[in-house]
PDB file of C-alpha atoms in Angstrom:
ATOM      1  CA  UNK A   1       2.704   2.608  13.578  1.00  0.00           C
ATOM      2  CA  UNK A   2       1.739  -1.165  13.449  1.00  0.00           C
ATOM      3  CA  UNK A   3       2.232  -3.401  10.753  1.00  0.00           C
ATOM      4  CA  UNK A   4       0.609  -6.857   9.887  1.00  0.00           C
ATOM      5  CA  UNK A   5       1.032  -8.801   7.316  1.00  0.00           C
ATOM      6  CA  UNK A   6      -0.961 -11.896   5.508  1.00  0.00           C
ATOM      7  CA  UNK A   7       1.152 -13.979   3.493  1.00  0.00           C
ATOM      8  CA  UNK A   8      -0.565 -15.534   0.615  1.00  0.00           C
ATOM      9  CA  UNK A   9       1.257 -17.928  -2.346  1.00  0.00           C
ATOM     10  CA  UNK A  10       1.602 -14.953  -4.802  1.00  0.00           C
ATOM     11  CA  UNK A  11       0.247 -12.115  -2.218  1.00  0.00           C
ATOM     12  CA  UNK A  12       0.416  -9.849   0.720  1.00  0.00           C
ATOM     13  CA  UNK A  13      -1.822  -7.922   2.707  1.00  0.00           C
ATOM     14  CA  UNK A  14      -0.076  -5.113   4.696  1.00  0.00           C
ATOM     15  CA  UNK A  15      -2.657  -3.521   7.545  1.00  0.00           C
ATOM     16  CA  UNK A  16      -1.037  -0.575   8.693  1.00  0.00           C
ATOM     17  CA  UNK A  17      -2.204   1.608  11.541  1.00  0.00           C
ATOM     18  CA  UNK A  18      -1.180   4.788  13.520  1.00  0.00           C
ATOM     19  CA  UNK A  19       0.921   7.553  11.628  1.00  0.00           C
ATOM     20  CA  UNK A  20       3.087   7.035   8.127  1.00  0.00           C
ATOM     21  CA  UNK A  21       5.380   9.759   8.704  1.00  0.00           C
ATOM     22  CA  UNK A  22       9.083  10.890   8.831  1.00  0.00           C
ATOM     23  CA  UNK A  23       9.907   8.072  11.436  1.00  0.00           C
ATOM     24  CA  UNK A  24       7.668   5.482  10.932  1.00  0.00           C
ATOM     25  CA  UNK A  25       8.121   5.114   7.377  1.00  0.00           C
ATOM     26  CA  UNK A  26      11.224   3.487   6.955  1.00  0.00           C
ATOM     27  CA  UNK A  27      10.118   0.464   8.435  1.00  0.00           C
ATOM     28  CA  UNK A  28       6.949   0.308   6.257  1.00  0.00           C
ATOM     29  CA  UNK A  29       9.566   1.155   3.701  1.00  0.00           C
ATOM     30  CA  UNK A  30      11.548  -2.254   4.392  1.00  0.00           C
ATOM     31  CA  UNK A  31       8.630  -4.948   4.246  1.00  0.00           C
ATOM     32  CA  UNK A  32       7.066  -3.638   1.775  1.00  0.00           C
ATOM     33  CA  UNK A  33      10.172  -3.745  -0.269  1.00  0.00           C
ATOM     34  CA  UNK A  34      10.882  -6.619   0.309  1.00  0.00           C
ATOM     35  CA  UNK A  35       7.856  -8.208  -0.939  1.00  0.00           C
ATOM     36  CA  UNK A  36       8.029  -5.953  -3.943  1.00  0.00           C
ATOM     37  CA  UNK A  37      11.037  -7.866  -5.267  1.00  0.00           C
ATOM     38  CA  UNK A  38       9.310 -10.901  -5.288  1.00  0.00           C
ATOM     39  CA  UNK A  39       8.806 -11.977  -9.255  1.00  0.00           C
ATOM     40  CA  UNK A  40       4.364 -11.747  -9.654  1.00  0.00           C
ATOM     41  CA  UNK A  41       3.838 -10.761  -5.823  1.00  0.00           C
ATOM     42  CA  UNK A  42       0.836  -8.487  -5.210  1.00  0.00           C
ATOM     43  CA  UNK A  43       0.514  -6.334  -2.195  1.00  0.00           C
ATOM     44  CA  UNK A  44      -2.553  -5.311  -1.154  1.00  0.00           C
ATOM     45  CA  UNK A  45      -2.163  -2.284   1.602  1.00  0.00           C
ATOM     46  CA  UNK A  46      -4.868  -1.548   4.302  1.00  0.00           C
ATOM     47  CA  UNK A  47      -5.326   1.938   5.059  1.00  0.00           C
ATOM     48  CA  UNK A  48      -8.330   1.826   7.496  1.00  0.00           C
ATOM     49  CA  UNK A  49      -6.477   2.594  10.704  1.00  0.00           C
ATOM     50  CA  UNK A  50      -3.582   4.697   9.147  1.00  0.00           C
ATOM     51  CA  UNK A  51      -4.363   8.402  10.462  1.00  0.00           C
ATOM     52  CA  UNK A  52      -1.747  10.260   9.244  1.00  0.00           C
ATOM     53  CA  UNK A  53       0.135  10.104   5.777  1.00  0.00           C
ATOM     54  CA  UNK A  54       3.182  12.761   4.736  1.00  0.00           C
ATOM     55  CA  UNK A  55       5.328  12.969   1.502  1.00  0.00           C
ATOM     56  CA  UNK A  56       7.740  10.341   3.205  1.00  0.00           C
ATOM     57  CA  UNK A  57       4.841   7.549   3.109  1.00  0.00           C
ATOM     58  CA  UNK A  58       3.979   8.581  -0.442  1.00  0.00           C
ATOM     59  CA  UNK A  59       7.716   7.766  -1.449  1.00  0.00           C
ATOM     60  CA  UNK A  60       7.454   4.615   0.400  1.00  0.00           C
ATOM     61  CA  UNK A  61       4.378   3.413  -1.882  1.00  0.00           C
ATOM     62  CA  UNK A  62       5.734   5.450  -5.092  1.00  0.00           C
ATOM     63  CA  UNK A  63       8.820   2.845  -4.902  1.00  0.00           C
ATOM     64  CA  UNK A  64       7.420   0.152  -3.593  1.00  0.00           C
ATOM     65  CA  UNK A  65       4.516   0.538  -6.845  1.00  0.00           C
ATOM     66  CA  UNK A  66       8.022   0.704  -8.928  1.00  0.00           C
ATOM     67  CA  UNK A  67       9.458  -2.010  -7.778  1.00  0.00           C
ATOM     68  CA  UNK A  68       6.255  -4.052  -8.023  1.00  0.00           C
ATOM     69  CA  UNK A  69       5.316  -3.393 -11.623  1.00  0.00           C
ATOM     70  CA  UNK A  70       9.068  -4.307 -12.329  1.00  0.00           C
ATOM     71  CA  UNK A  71       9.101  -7.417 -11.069  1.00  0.00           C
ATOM     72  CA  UNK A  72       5.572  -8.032 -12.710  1.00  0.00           C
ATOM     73  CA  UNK A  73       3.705  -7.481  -9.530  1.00  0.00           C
ATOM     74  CA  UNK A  74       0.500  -5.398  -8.664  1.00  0.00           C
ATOM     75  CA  UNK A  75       0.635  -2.936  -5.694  1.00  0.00           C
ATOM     76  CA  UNK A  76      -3.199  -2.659  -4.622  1.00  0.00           C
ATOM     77  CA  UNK A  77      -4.426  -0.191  -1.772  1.00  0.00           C
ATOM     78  CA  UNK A  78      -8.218  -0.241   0.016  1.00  0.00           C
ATOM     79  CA  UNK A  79      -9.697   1.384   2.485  1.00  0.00           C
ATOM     80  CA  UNK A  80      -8.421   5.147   2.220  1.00  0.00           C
ATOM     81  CA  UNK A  81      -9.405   7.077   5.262  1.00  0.00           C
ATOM     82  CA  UNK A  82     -10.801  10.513   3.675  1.00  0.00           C
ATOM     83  CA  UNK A  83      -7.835  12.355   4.226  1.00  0.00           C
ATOM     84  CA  UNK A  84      -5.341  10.508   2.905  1.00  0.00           C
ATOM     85  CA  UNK A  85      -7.910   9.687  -0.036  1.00  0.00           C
ATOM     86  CA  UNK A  86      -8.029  13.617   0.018  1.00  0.00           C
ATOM     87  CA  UNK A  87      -4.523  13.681  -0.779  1.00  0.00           C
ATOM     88  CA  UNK A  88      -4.481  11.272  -3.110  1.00  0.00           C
ATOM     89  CA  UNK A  89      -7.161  13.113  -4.745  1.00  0.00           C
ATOM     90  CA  UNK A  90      -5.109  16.349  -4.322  1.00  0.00           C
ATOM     91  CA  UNK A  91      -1.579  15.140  -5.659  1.00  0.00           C
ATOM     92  CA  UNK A  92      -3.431  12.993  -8.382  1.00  0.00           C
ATOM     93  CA  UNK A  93      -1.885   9.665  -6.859  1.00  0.00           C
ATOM     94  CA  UNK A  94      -5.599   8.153  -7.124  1.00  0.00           C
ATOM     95  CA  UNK A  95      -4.478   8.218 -11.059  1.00  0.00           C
ATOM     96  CA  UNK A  96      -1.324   6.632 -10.325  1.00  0.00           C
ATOM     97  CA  UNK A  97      -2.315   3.806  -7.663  1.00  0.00           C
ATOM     98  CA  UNK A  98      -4.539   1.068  -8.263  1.00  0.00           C
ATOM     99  CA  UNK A  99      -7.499   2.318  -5.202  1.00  0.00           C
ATOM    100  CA  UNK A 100     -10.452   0.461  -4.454  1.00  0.00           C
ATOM    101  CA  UNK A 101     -13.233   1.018  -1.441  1.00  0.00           C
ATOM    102  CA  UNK A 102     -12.766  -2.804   0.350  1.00  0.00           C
ATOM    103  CA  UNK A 103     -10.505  -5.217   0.156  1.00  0.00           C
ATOM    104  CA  UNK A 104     -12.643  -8.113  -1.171  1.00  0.00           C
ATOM    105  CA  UNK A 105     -12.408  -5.004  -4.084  1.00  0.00           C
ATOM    106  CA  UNK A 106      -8.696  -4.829  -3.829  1.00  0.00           C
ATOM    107  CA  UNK A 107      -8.365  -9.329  -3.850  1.00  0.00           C
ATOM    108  CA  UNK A 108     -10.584  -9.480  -7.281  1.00  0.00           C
ATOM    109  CA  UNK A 109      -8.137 -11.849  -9.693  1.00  0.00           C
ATOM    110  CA  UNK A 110      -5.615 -12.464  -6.766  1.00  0.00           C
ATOM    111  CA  UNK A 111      -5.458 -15.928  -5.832  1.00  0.00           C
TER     112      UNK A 111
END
């Protein structure tokens, strides 16, 4: 797994690719929780090259979307491949998680 991140004022955008799994996920885990306990900070998270999603990368965005919304912030994700939007779908997450098609989608009212 690969990790990128664009640092804005108030924002983030994570681009993630490869496998979210068992042993990649802690280290999504850590920057993304560490932006989450910025006060206002929203992350936007790319999913176009992630390939692979399990239950431990669903905890990883379940707390970072805690954190977030407790420090005021907005945890935004684009670009589901269909699987993982599958699963989403599935597990009802796409209820829970703020999911849009593109990221100029995902960036409306972030500045």
């Amino acid at each position: 797994m690969e990790i990128n991140i664009e640092r804005g004022r108030n924002y983030a955008v994570i681009h993630v690719s490869g496998d979210i799994d068992l042993y990649t996920s802690p280290q999504l885990r850590q920057e993304m929780l560490k932006l989450a306990t910025k006060k206002n900070m929203a992350i936007l998270v790319n999913f176009r090259d992630v390939t692979y999603m399990d239950s431990s990368g669903v905890a990883t965005l379940v707390e970072t979307l805690q954190l977030t919304k407790r420090n005021g912030g907005k945890l935004r994700l684009f670009h589901l491949a269909q699987p993982i939007k599958d699963l989403f779908e599935l597990s009802r997450l796409d209820r829970v998680f703020d999911v849009y098609e593109t990221e100029q989608q995902a960036r409306e009212g972030i500045s």
